[in-house]
Amino acid sequence: MTAASVDRTAPELPAPSDRAAAWPSASPSVWPASAVSAPGGDVTVGGVSLTGLAERYGTPTYVLDEGEVRARARAWQRALPDAEIVYAGKAFLCRAVVDWVEEEGLGLDVCSAGELEVAATRGFPADRIVMHGNAKSPEDLRTALRLGVGRIVIDSDCEIARLAAQVPGPGAQQVMVRVLPGIEAGGHKKIRTGAEGQKFGLSIAEGDAEDAIARILGQPRLELVGLHCHLGSQIASPEPYAQAVRRLVSFLARIRDRYGITLRELDLGGGFAVAYLPGDPAPTPAAYGRRITDELQYACAESGFPVPRLTVEPGRSIMAPAGVALYRVLSVKRSAGQVFVAVDGGMSDNPRPALYGARYTVRMVGRASTAPMRTTTVVGRHCEAGDVLAESVELPEDVRPGDVLAVPASGAYQVSMASGYNTTGRPPVVAVTEGRSRLLVRRERVEDLLIRDVGL
């Protein structure tokens, strides 16, 4: 199916207030738009019972609402109709997601040869791929050049000559320079990537970005087409993006005046916030789009610079709200006045709480309970005190082994960062849509893990 054949008349994402009737006890804003409370304490997503999915596919299992993914992709296209929307594959990538991205007319952002090869197996148009990363391996660059990736983002001086030497010709490889605009933004210090003094990009303030540009202009095998930046993740306001636009347009004008070249592309990266807890700030794509567009027009007019082609790279904001993780309770323990509910997953399938204190909503599904709610800590099965999935969540006091817990907003940076810790195997990923489910990624078995173990 081609992008042109896709129906793009889907309605806007429902606002939380439009969905509240099905969720009388709590805000539904962290759930997919299709989520509905069902009899017996169950929840359906995409018309499919979460309890039924847990029974059919086992637990832990990750559920993706395909309709939600597509609706969010279209919301970004409506928000920035003149921009290129590039899905950040690092949020979560598999072959079905590549198909969805291609069918919705988005580009694809990759960070490794592995992600490139996944895209290649589905015939994704290479000219719609952007590759970046602060330390690309020789294999990353070889694969990008072999497949004909549209743009490669240069992140360090070291990459310039290395990349130029490998371009096969006869044409030049289009490149962008990732710059540091010196802006502090993001939900945690470990996911702030636009400030000075960290591993990503080249500083505008210290002159490193301009030095790299001068070197690239001296390489006939490289065609510099624009600037790239990424401010961080979970940025819950459009203002940092507006600030970045001002600084980057000013830098583009300076490059034009000094080198006589008008760079025609500006990539602002991603990092747009989603809600993990009810009430979390999460501006709509339209809110981000209006502020970015207005500031771009103003900054270009002020600098006398032609408006460049804009690119944004949403990943989390497309994928996270579409995902629900399902776990089964293994044990309930009370200690020092606290209740610990242990489940059959943990930091091996969701390292985010351990990495940077991410918080989640948790709901028991599949059993109606009249017991009072009690503050609970949901923990994983792994041999780490930091293996905590969700702190201070409200669960029925009678929660017991065998119950199924659902964790919404789980579509991004969970399975994609999953590990084989304790040789447990990574969970499957299941897509739901229009009352049907299908397996996208099967469960990793012990046999899969043993294949790699070649020692005698």
Short mmCIF file of C-alpha atoms in Angstrom, two decimals:
data_model
loop_
_atom_site.label_atom_id
_atom_site.label_comp_id
_atom_site.label_asym_id
_atom_site.label_seq_id
_atom_site.Cartn_x
_atom_site.Cartn_y
_atom_site.Cartn_z
CA MET A 1 0.00 0.00 0.00
CA THR A 2 1.29 3.43 -0.86
CA ALA A 3 1.02 6.58 1.21
CA ALA A 4 -1.24 8.11 -1.42
CA SER A 5 -3.83 5.33 -1.00
CA VAL A 6 -4.32 5.86 2.73
CA ASP A 7 -7.51 7.52 3.97
CA ARG A 8 -6.39 10.66 5.82
CA THR A 9 -9.82 11.77 6.93
CA ALA A 10 -9.53 10.26 10.43
CA PRO A 11 -10.93 12.54 13.15
CA GLU A 12 -8.77 14.41 15.59
CA LEU A 13 -7.71 12.47 18.67
CA PRO A 14 -10.52 12.59 21.22
CA ALA A 15 -9.93 14.97 24.10
CA PRO A 16 -9.99 13.39 27.56
CA SER A 17 -13.34 15.03 28.28
CA ASP A 18 -14.87 13.27 25.26
CA ARG A 19 -13.89 9.88 26.64
CA ALA A 20 -14.71 10.37 30.31
CA ALA A 21 -18.10 8.67 30.14
CA ALA A 22 -16.46 5.26 29.84
CA TRP A 23 -14.10 5.97 32.73
CA PRO A 24 -16.14 7.28 35.66
CA SER A 25 -13.48 6.73 38.32
CA ALA A 26 -10.40 8.36 36.80
CA SER A 27 -9.10 10.45 33.93
CA PRO A 28 -8.55 8.32 30.80
CA SER A 29 -5.98 10.66 29.30
CA VAL A 30 -3.11 8.19 29.63
CA TRP A 31 -4.98 5.45 27.74
CA PRO A 32 -5.44 4.94 24.00
CA ALA A 33 -8.52 6.71 22.67
CA SER A 34 -10.17 3.36 21.97
CA ALA A 35 -9.89 2.17 25.61
CA VAL A 36 -13.27 1.37 27.17
CA SER A 37 -14.21 -0.11 30.53
CA ALA A 38 -15.87 -3.49 30.05
CA PRO A 39 -17.97 -5.77 32.28
CA GLY A 40 -16.23 -7.68 35.03
CA GLY A 41 -13.55 -5.07 35.53
CA ASP A 42 -12.03 -5.62 32.10
CA VAL A 43 -10.81 -2.97 29.62
CA THR A 44 -10.92 -3.23 25.85
CA VAL A 45 -8.43 -1.50 23.56
CA GLY A 46 -9.01 -1.44 19.82
CA GLY A 47 -12.14 -3.48 20.54
CA VAL A 48 -10.12 -6.32 22.11
CA SER A 49 -10.23 -7.48 25.74
CA LEU A 50 -7.00 -6.91 27.63
CA THR A 51 -7.76 -9.90 29.83
CA GLY A 52 -8.28 -12.01 26.72
CA LEU A 53 -4.95 -10.84 25.32
CA ALA A 54 -3.19 -11.80 28.55
CA GLU A 55 -4.73 -15.27 28.33
CA ARG A 56 -3.95 -15.75 24.64
CA TYR A 57 -0.41 -14.37 24.52
CA GLY A 58 0.70 -14.79 28.14
CA THR A 59 2.37 -12.14 30.24
CA PRO A 60 4.25 -9.89 30.15
CA THR A 61 2.80 -8.76 26.82
CA TYR A 62 2.87 -5.37 25.10
CA VAL A 63 -0.25 -4.28 23.25
CA LEU A 64 -0.17 -1.61 20.52
CA ASP A 65 -3.33 0.09 19.28
CA GLU A 66 -2.63 0.43 15.56
CA GLY A 67 -5.41 2.96 15.10
CA GLU A 68 -3.91 5.17 17.80
CA VAL A 69 -0.49 5.10 16.15
CA ARG A 70 -1.96 6.09 12.81
CA ALA A 71 -4.18 8.80 14.31
CA ARG A 72 -1.22 10.37 16.09
CA ALA A 73 0.89 10.28 12.93
CA ARG A 74 -1.90 12.10 11.09
CA ALA A 75 -2.29 14.61 13.92
CA TRP A 76 1.35 15.63 13.43
CA GLN A 77 0.82 15.98 9.69
CA ARG A 78 -2.17 18.23 10.27
CA ALA A 79 -0.23 20.26 12.84
CA LEU A 80 2.67 20.94 10.46
CA PRO A 81 1.34 20.41 6.92
CA ASP A 82 4.34 22.03 5.24
CA ALA A 83 6.92 20.15 7.32
CA GLU A 84 8.43 16.71 7.01
CA ILE A 85 7.29 14.44 9.84
CA VAL A 86 9.91 11.79 10.58
CA TYR A 87 9.12 9.00 13.04
CA ALA A 88 11.93 8.42 15.55
CA GLY A 89 12.37 4.66 15.29
CA LYS A 90 14.30 4.38 18.54
CA ALA A 91 10.99 4.75 20.40
CA PHE A 92 9.97 1.34 19.06
CA LEU A 93 10.61 -0.27 15.71
CA CYS A 94 9.57 -3.52 14.11
CA ARG A 95 8.62 -4.41 10.56
CA ALA A 96 4.90 -3.74 11.06
CA VAL A 97 5.67 -0.28 12.47
CA VAL A 98 7.84 0.41 9.41
CA ASP A 99 4.81 -0.42 7.27
CA TRP A 100 2.55 1.90 9.29
CA VAL A 101 5.06 4.73 9.03
CA GLU A 102 5.42 4.29 5.27
CA GLU A 103 1.67 4.01 4.70
CA GLU A 104 1.05 7.20 6.67
CA GLY A 105 3.59 9.09 4.56
CA LEU A 106 6.10 9.77 7.34
CA GLY A 107 9.86 9.66 7.13
CA LEU A 108 11.95 7.44 9.42
CA ASP A 109 14.73 8.40 11.80
CA VAL A 110 17.26 5.66 12.63
CA CYS A 111 20.36 5.44 14.82
CA SER A 112 22.01 2.18 13.78
CA ALA A 113 22.67 -0.30 11.00
CA GLY A 114 20.21 -2.64 12.72
CA GLU A 115 17.35 -0.16 12.53
CA LEU A 116 18.27 0.52 8.90
CA GLU A 117 18.13 -3.18 8.07
CA VAL A 118 14.68 -3.50 9.66
CA ALA A 119 13.47 -0.68 7.40
CA ALA A 120 15.17 -2.25 4.37
CA THR A 121 13.34 -5.56 4.85
CA ARG A 122 10.08 -3.70 4.24
CA GLY A 123 11.35 -1.68 1.29
CA PHE A 124 11.03 1.63 3.10
CA PRO A 125 12.12 4.47 0.76
CA ALA A 126 15.72 5.22 1.72
CA ASP A 127 15.46 8.85 0.66
CA ARG A 128 12.94 9.35 3.48
CA ILE A 129 15.37 8.09 6.13
CA VAL A 130 17.42 10.32 8.42
CA MET A 131 20.34 8.73 10.26
CA HIS A 132 21.96 10.23 13.31
CA GLY A 133 23.84 9.25 16.44
CA ASN A 134 26.74 10.66 18.41
CA ALA A 135 29.07 7.73 17.64
CA LYS A 136 28.17 5.98 14.41
CA SER A 137 30.12 2.80 13.82
CA PRO A 138 31.84 2.02 10.51
CA GLU A 139 29.08 -0.53 9.92
CA ASP A 140 26.42 2.12 10.54
CA LEU A 141 27.94 4.40 7.90
CA ARG A 142 28.57 1.61 5.39
CA THR A 143 24.98 0.43 5.69
CA ALA A 144 23.59 3.95 5.35
CA LEU A 145 25.61 4.58 2.19
CA ARG A 146 24.84 1.17 0.71
CA LEU A 147 21.12 1.64 1.18
CA GLY A 148 21.16 5.26 -0.02
CA VAL A 149 19.92 7.00 3.12
CA GLY A 150 18.55 10.47 2.37
CA ARG A 151 20.39 12.45 5.04
CA ILE A 152 23.11 11.62 7.54
CA VAL A 153 23.45 13.89 10.56
CA ILE A 154 27.07 14.67 11.41
CA ASP A 155 27.58 14.77 15.16
CA SER A 156 31.34 15.24 15.48
CA ASP A 157 34.40 16.45 13.58
CA CYS A 158 35.65 12.86 13.43
CA GLU A 159 32.79 11.81 11.18
CA ILE A 160 33.42 14.31 8.40
CA ALA A 161 36.49 12.85 6.69
CA ARG A 162 35.48 9.29 7.64
CA LEU A 163 32.12 9.66 5.93
CA ALA A 164 33.45 11.55 2.91
CA ALA A 165 36.03 8.83 2.26
CA GLN A 166 33.32 6.18 2.03
CA VAL A 167 30.82 7.95 -0.25
CA PRO A 168 30.88 5.87 -3.44
CA GLY A 169 29.80 8.68 -5.77
CA PRO A 170 29.19 9.94 -8.32
CA GLY A 171 26.78 12.11 -6.37
CA ALA A 172 27.42 13.66 -2.97
CA GLN A 173 25.82 12.41 0.24
CA GLN A 174 23.42 14.88 1.81
CA VAL A 175 24.36 15.70 5.41
CA MET A 176 23.19 17.90 8.24
CA VAL A 177 25.12 19.13 11.26
CA ARG A 178 23.73 18.50 14.72
CA VAL A 179 24.25 21.63 16.73
CA LEU A 180 23.91 22.47 20.41
CA PRO A 181 21.70 25.52 20.80
CA GLY A 182 22.51 25.77 24.51
CA ILE A 183 18.95 25.16 25.73
CA GLU A 184 18.13 23.21 28.88
CA ALA A 185 14.89 21.28 28.33
CA GLY A 186 13.51 17.84 29.15
CA GLY A 187 11.89 15.86 31.90
CA HIS A 188 15.10 14.58 33.55
CA LYS A 189 18.77 15.51 33.37
CA LYS A 190 19.55 12.19 31.67
CA ILE A 191 17.28 13.02 28.74
CA ARG A 192 18.31 16.66 28.17
CA THR A 193 20.40 16.83 25.03
CA GLY A 194 20.37 20.45 23.85
CA ALA A 195 22.51 22.05 26.55
CA GLU A 196 26.24 22.64 26.53
CA GLY A 197 28.64 20.11 27.98
CA GLN A 198 27.23 16.73 26.96
CA LYS A 199 27.94 14.09 24.34
CA PHE A 200 25.61 15.16 21.55
CA GLY A 201 26.14 17.71 18.81
CA LEU A 202 28.52 20.59 18.17
CA SER A 203 28.37 23.83 20.11
CA ILE A 204 27.29 27.02 18.40
CA ALA A 205 28.55 29.18 21.28
CA GLU A 206 32.03 27.65 21.32
CA GLY A 207 32.46 27.73 17.54
CA ASP A 208 32.61 23.96 17.04
CA ALA A 209 29.53 23.89 14.80
CA GLU A 210 30.89 26.58 12.51
CA ASP A 211 34.27 24.86 12.28
CA ALA A 212 32.54 21.62 11.24
CA ILE A 213 30.49 23.44 8.62
CA ALA A 214 33.64 24.96 7.12
CA ARG A 215 35.22 21.51 6.91
CA ILE A 216 32.14 19.95 5.32
CA LEU A 217 32.02 22.67 2.67
CA GLY A 218 35.54 21.62 1.71
CA GLN A 219 34.45 18.02 1.06
CA PRO A 220 33.08 17.60 -2.50
CA ARG A 221 31.56 14.20 -1.59
CA LEU A 222 29.36 15.81 1.08
CA GLU A 223 26.45 18.16 0.41
CA LEU A 224 25.50 20.21 3.45
CA VAL A 225 21.74 20.81 3.37
CA GLY A 226 20.86 22.06 6.84
CA LEU A 227 21.06 22.01 10.62
CA HIS A 228 19.77 19.48 13.10
CA CYS A 229 19.17 19.75 16.82
CA HIS A 230 17.45 17.73 19.51
CA LEU A 231 16.69 19.40 22.81
CA GLY A 232 15.74 16.41 24.93
CA SER A 233 12.74 14.29 25.83
CA GLN A 234 9.44 14.86 27.62
CA ILE A 235 9.45 18.59 26.83
CA ALA A 236 6.01 19.72 28.01
CA SER A 237 5.99 23.20 26.49
CA PRO A 238 6.43 24.55 22.95
CA GLU A 239 8.62 27.39 24.23
CA PRO A 240 12.01 25.61 24.15
CA TYR A 241 11.37 24.80 20.48
CA ALA A 242 10.59 28.45 19.75
CA GLN A 243 13.81 29.43 21.49
CA ALA A 244 15.74 26.88 19.44
CA VAL A 245 14.20 28.23 16.23
CA ARG A 246 15.40 31.74 17.07
CA ARG A 247 18.96 30.62 17.76
CA LEU A 248 19.20 28.30 14.78
CA VAL A 249 17.77 30.79 12.27
CA SER A 250 20.24 33.37 13.54
CA PHE A 251 23.03 30.83 13.01
CA LEU A 252 21.75 29.99 9.52
CA ALA A 253 21.88 33.69 8.63
CA ARG A 254 25.43 33.92 9.97
CA ILE A 255 26.51 30.94 7.87
CA ARG A 256 24.94 32.53 4.79
CA ASP A 257 26.73 35.82 5.37
CA ARG A 258 30.09 34.21 6.07
CA TYR A 259 30.16 31.37 3.54
CA GLY A 260 27.64 32.44 0.91
CA ILE A 261 25.51 29.35 1.32
CA THR A 262 21.80 29.30 2.17
CA LEU A 263 21.01 26.06 3.99
CA ARG A 264 17.50 25.02 3.16
CA GLU A 265 16.60 22.54 5.93
CA LEU A 266 16.04 22.83 9.66
CA ASP A 267 15.40 19.71 11.75
CA LEU A 268 14.21 20.39 15.32
CA GLY A 269 14.26 16.74 16.42
CA GLY A 270 11.61 15.38 18.76
CA GLY A 271 11.09 15.14 22.50
CA PHE A 272 7.42 16.12 22.63
CA ALA A 273 5.84 15.17 25.96
CA VAL A 274 3.12 12.60 26.59
CA ALA A 275 1.07 11.94 29.73
CA TYR A 276 2.12 9.01 31.90
CA LEU A 277 -0.04 10.05 34.85
CA PRO A 278 -3.50 11.67 34.69
CA GLY A 279 -3.01 15.41 34.60
CA ASP A 280 0.52 15.33 33.19
CA PRO A 281 1.06 18.26 30.80
CA ALA A 282 1.12 17.05 27.21
CA PRO A 283 0.44 19.73 24.57
CA THR A 284 -1.20 18.56 21.36
CA PRO A 285 0.76 18.40 18.12
CA ALA A 286 -1.29 21.43 17.00
CA ALA A 287 -0.05 23.46 19.99
CA TYR A 288 3.58 22.62 19.24
CA GLY A 289 3.02 23.20 15.54
CA ARG A 290 1.46 26.66 15.92
CA ARG A 291 4.24 27.94 18.16
CA ILE A 292 7.04 26.53 16.04
CA THR A 293 5.53 27.83 12.78
CA ASP A 294 4.89 31.30 14.16
CA GLU A 295 8.41 31.62 15.54
CA LEU A 296 9.99 30.31 12.34
CA GLN A 297 8.15 32.86 10.23
CA TYR A 298 9.05 35.69 12.60
CA ALA A 299 12.72 34.72 13.02
CA CYS A 300 13.24 34.34 9.27
CA ALA A 301 11.60 37.69 8.54
CA GLU A 302 13.75 39.37 11.19
CA SER A 303 16.96 37.85 9.76
CA GLY A 304 15.99 38.27 6.12
CA PHE A 305 16.40 34.51 5.68
CA PRO A 306 14.15 32.38 3.46
CA VAL A 307 11.99 30.01 5.48
CA PRO A 308 13.74 26.63 5.47
CA ARG A 309 12.08 23.26 5.06
CA LEU A 310 11.16 22.17 8.59
CA THR A 311 11.51 18.63 9.94
CA VAL A 312 10.35 17.28 13.29
CA GLU A 313 10.97 13.79 14.67
CA PRO A 314 8.15 12.64 16.98
CA GLY A 315 8.64 9.15 18.35
CA ARG A 316 7.33 8.88 21.88
CA SER A 317 4.36 11.17 21.14
CA ILE A 318 3.22 8.80 18.38
CA MET A 319 3.99 5.46 19.99
CA ALA A 320 3.87 5.73 23.79
CA PRO A 321 0.13 6.50 24.18
CA ALA A 322 -0.72 3.60 21.84
CA GLY A 323 0.87 0.97 24.09
CA VAL A 324 -0.39 -0.96 27.11
CA ALA A 325 1.83 -3.40 29.01
CA LEU A 326 0.14 -6.41 30.64
CA TYR A 327 1.60 -8.21 33.66
CA ARG A 328 0.39 -10.95 35.97
CA VAL A 329 0.77 -10.63 39.73
CA LEU A 330 3.13 -13.21 41.24
CA SER A 331 3.11 -12.19 44.89
CA VAL A 332 1.83 -9.61 47.36
CA LYS A 333 4.00 -8.65 50.31
CA ARG A 334 3.48 -6.21 53.17
CA SER A 335 6.58 -4.80 54.82
CA ALA A 336 7.15 -1.78 57.09
CA GLY A 337 3.68 -0.48 56.34
CA GLN A 338 4.10 -0.75 52.57
CA VAL A 339 2.41 -3.06 50.08
CA PHE A 340 4.58 -4.56 47.35
CA VAL A 341 2.89 -6.23 44.40
CA ALA A 342 5.41 -8.23 42.36
CA VAL A 343 4.71 -9.02 38.72
CA ASP A 344 6.22 -11.30 36.08
CA GLY A 345 8.08 -8.52 34.28
CA GLY A 346 10.20 -5.62 35.44
CA MET A 347 13.30 -3.70 34.51
CA SER A 348 14.16 -6.20 31.77
CA ASP A 349 11.17 -5.03 29.73
CA ASN A 350 10.88 -1.50 31.18
CA PRO A 351 14.13 0.06 32.41
CA ARG A 352 12.75 3.63 32.44
CA PRO A 353 11.84 3.83 36.14
CA ALA A 354 15.28 2.55 37.13
CA LEU A 355 17.07 4.81 34.64
CA TYR A 356 15.40 8.12 35.38
CA GLY A 357 12.53 7.72 37.79
CA ALA A 358 9.74 7.41 35.23
CA ARG A 359 6.27 7.05 36.74
CA TYR A 360 3.24 5.16 35.46
CA THR A 361 -0.46 4.59 35.93
CA VAL A 362 -1.49 1.01 36.81
CA ARG A 363 -4.96 -0.56 36.68
CA MET A 364 -6.12 -4.06 37.58
CA VAL A 365 -8.15 -5.61 34.75
CA GLY A 366 -10.26 -8.73 34.40
CA ARG A 367 -11.76 -8.82 37.89
CA ALA A 368 -14.22 -6.47 39.51
CA SER A 369 -13.34 -5.63 43.10
CA THR A 370 -15.33 -3.83 45.76
CA ALA A 371 -12.34 -3.64 48.10
CA PRO A 372 -11.05 -0.20 49.07
CA MET A 373 -8.09 1.18 47.14
CA ARG A 374 -4.70 1.17 48.78
CA THR A 375 -1.41 2.86 47.90
CA THR A 376 0.82 0.19 46.44
CA THR A 377 4.28 -0.22 44.92
CA VAL A 378 4.42 -2.45 41.85
CA VAL A 379 7.80 -4.16 41.59
CA GLY A 380 9.47 -6.46 39.09
CA ARG A 381 10.88 -9.96 39.42
CA HIS A 382 14.56 -9.11 39.04
CA CYS A 383 17.39 -9.24 41.57
CA GLU A 384 17.69 -5.48 41.97
CA ALA A 385 16.24 -3.27 44.70
CA GLY A 386 15.74 -0.65 41.99
CA ASP A 387 13.47 -2.95 39.98
CA VAL A 388 10.36 -0.88 40.67
CA LEU A 389 7.79 -0.40 37.90
CA ALA A 390 5.38 1.99 39.59
CA GLU A 391 5.43 3.68 42.99
CA SER A 392 2.45 5.04 44.91
CA VAL A 393 -0.26 3.65 42.66
CA GLU A 394 -3.78 2.89 43.83
CA LEU A 395 -4.84 -0.76 43.55
CA PRO A 396 -7.63 -2.71 45.26
CA GLU A 397 -6.66 -3.92 48.70
CA ASP A 398 -7.54 -7.49 47.70
CA VAL A 399 -5.13 -7.64 44.73
CA ARG A 400 -3.73 -11.18 44.64
CA PRO A 401 -1.50 -13.55 42.66
CA GLY A 402 -2.97 -14.28 39.24
CA ASP A 403 -4.52 -10.84 38.77
CA VAL A 404 -3.66 -8.97 35.57
CA LEU A 405 -2.31 -5.42 35.77
CA ALA A 406 -2.39 -3.05 32.80
CA VAL A 407 0.10 -0.20 32.43
CA PRO A 408 -0.85 2.39 29.78
CA ALA A 409 1.50 4.77 27.92
CA SER A 410 3.90 1.85 27.41
CA GLY A 411 4.47 1.96 23.67
CA ALA A 412 7.82 3.77 23.61
CA TYR A 413 11.26 3.17 25.10
CA GLN A 414 10.26 -0.04 26.87
CA VAL A 415 10.46 -2.99 24.51
CA SER A 416 12.98 -0.99 22.46
CA MET A 417 15.29 -0.84 25.50
CA ALA A 418 14.43 -4.31 26.85
CA SER A 419 17.25 -6.60 27.93
CA GLY A 420 17.83 -10.27 28.64
CA TYR A 421 18.52 -9.71 32.33
CA ASN A 422 18.21 -12.92 34.38
CA THR A 423 17.75 -14.72 31.02
CA THR A 424 14.03 -14.02 31.13
CA GLY A 425 13.50 -13.23 27.46
CA ARG A 426 11.86 -10.15 25.99
CA PRO A 427 8.05 -9.96 25.82
CA PRO A 428 5.92 -10.21 22.68
CA VAL A 429 4.27 -7.24 20.97
CA VAL A 430 0.66 -7.59 19.82
CA ALA A 431 -1.26 -5.16 17.60
CA VAL A 432 -4.98 -4.58 18.07
CA THR A 433 -7.39 -2.89 15.69
CA GLU A 434 -11.11 -3.14 14.92
CA GLY A 435 -11.70 -6.00 17.34
CA ARG A 436 -8.80 -8.15 16.12
CA SER A 437 -5.32 -8.88 17.42
CA ARG A 438 -2.19 -10.08 15.65
CA LEU A 439 1.29 -10.93 16.85
CA LEU A 440 3.96 -8.49 15.65
CA VAL A 441 6.97 -9.69 17.64
CA ARG A 442 6.92 -13.11 19.31
CA ARG A 443 8.11 -13.81 22.83
CA GLU A 444 11.85 -14.42 23.15
CA ARG A 445 12.40 -17.98 24.35
CA VAL A 446 15.27 -19.54 26.26
CA GLU A 447 16.15 -21.38 23.05
CA ASP A 448 16.66 -18.03 21.32
CA LEU A 449 19.06 -16.94 24.04
CA LEU A 450 21.00 -20.22 23.99
CA ILE A 451 21.65 -19.94 20.24
CA ARG A 452 24.11 -17.12 20.97
CA ASP A 453 25.91 -19.07 23.69
CA VAL A 454 28.59 -20.93 21.73
CA GLY A 455 30.98 -21.70 24.59
CA LEU A 456 32.01 -25.28 25.32
#
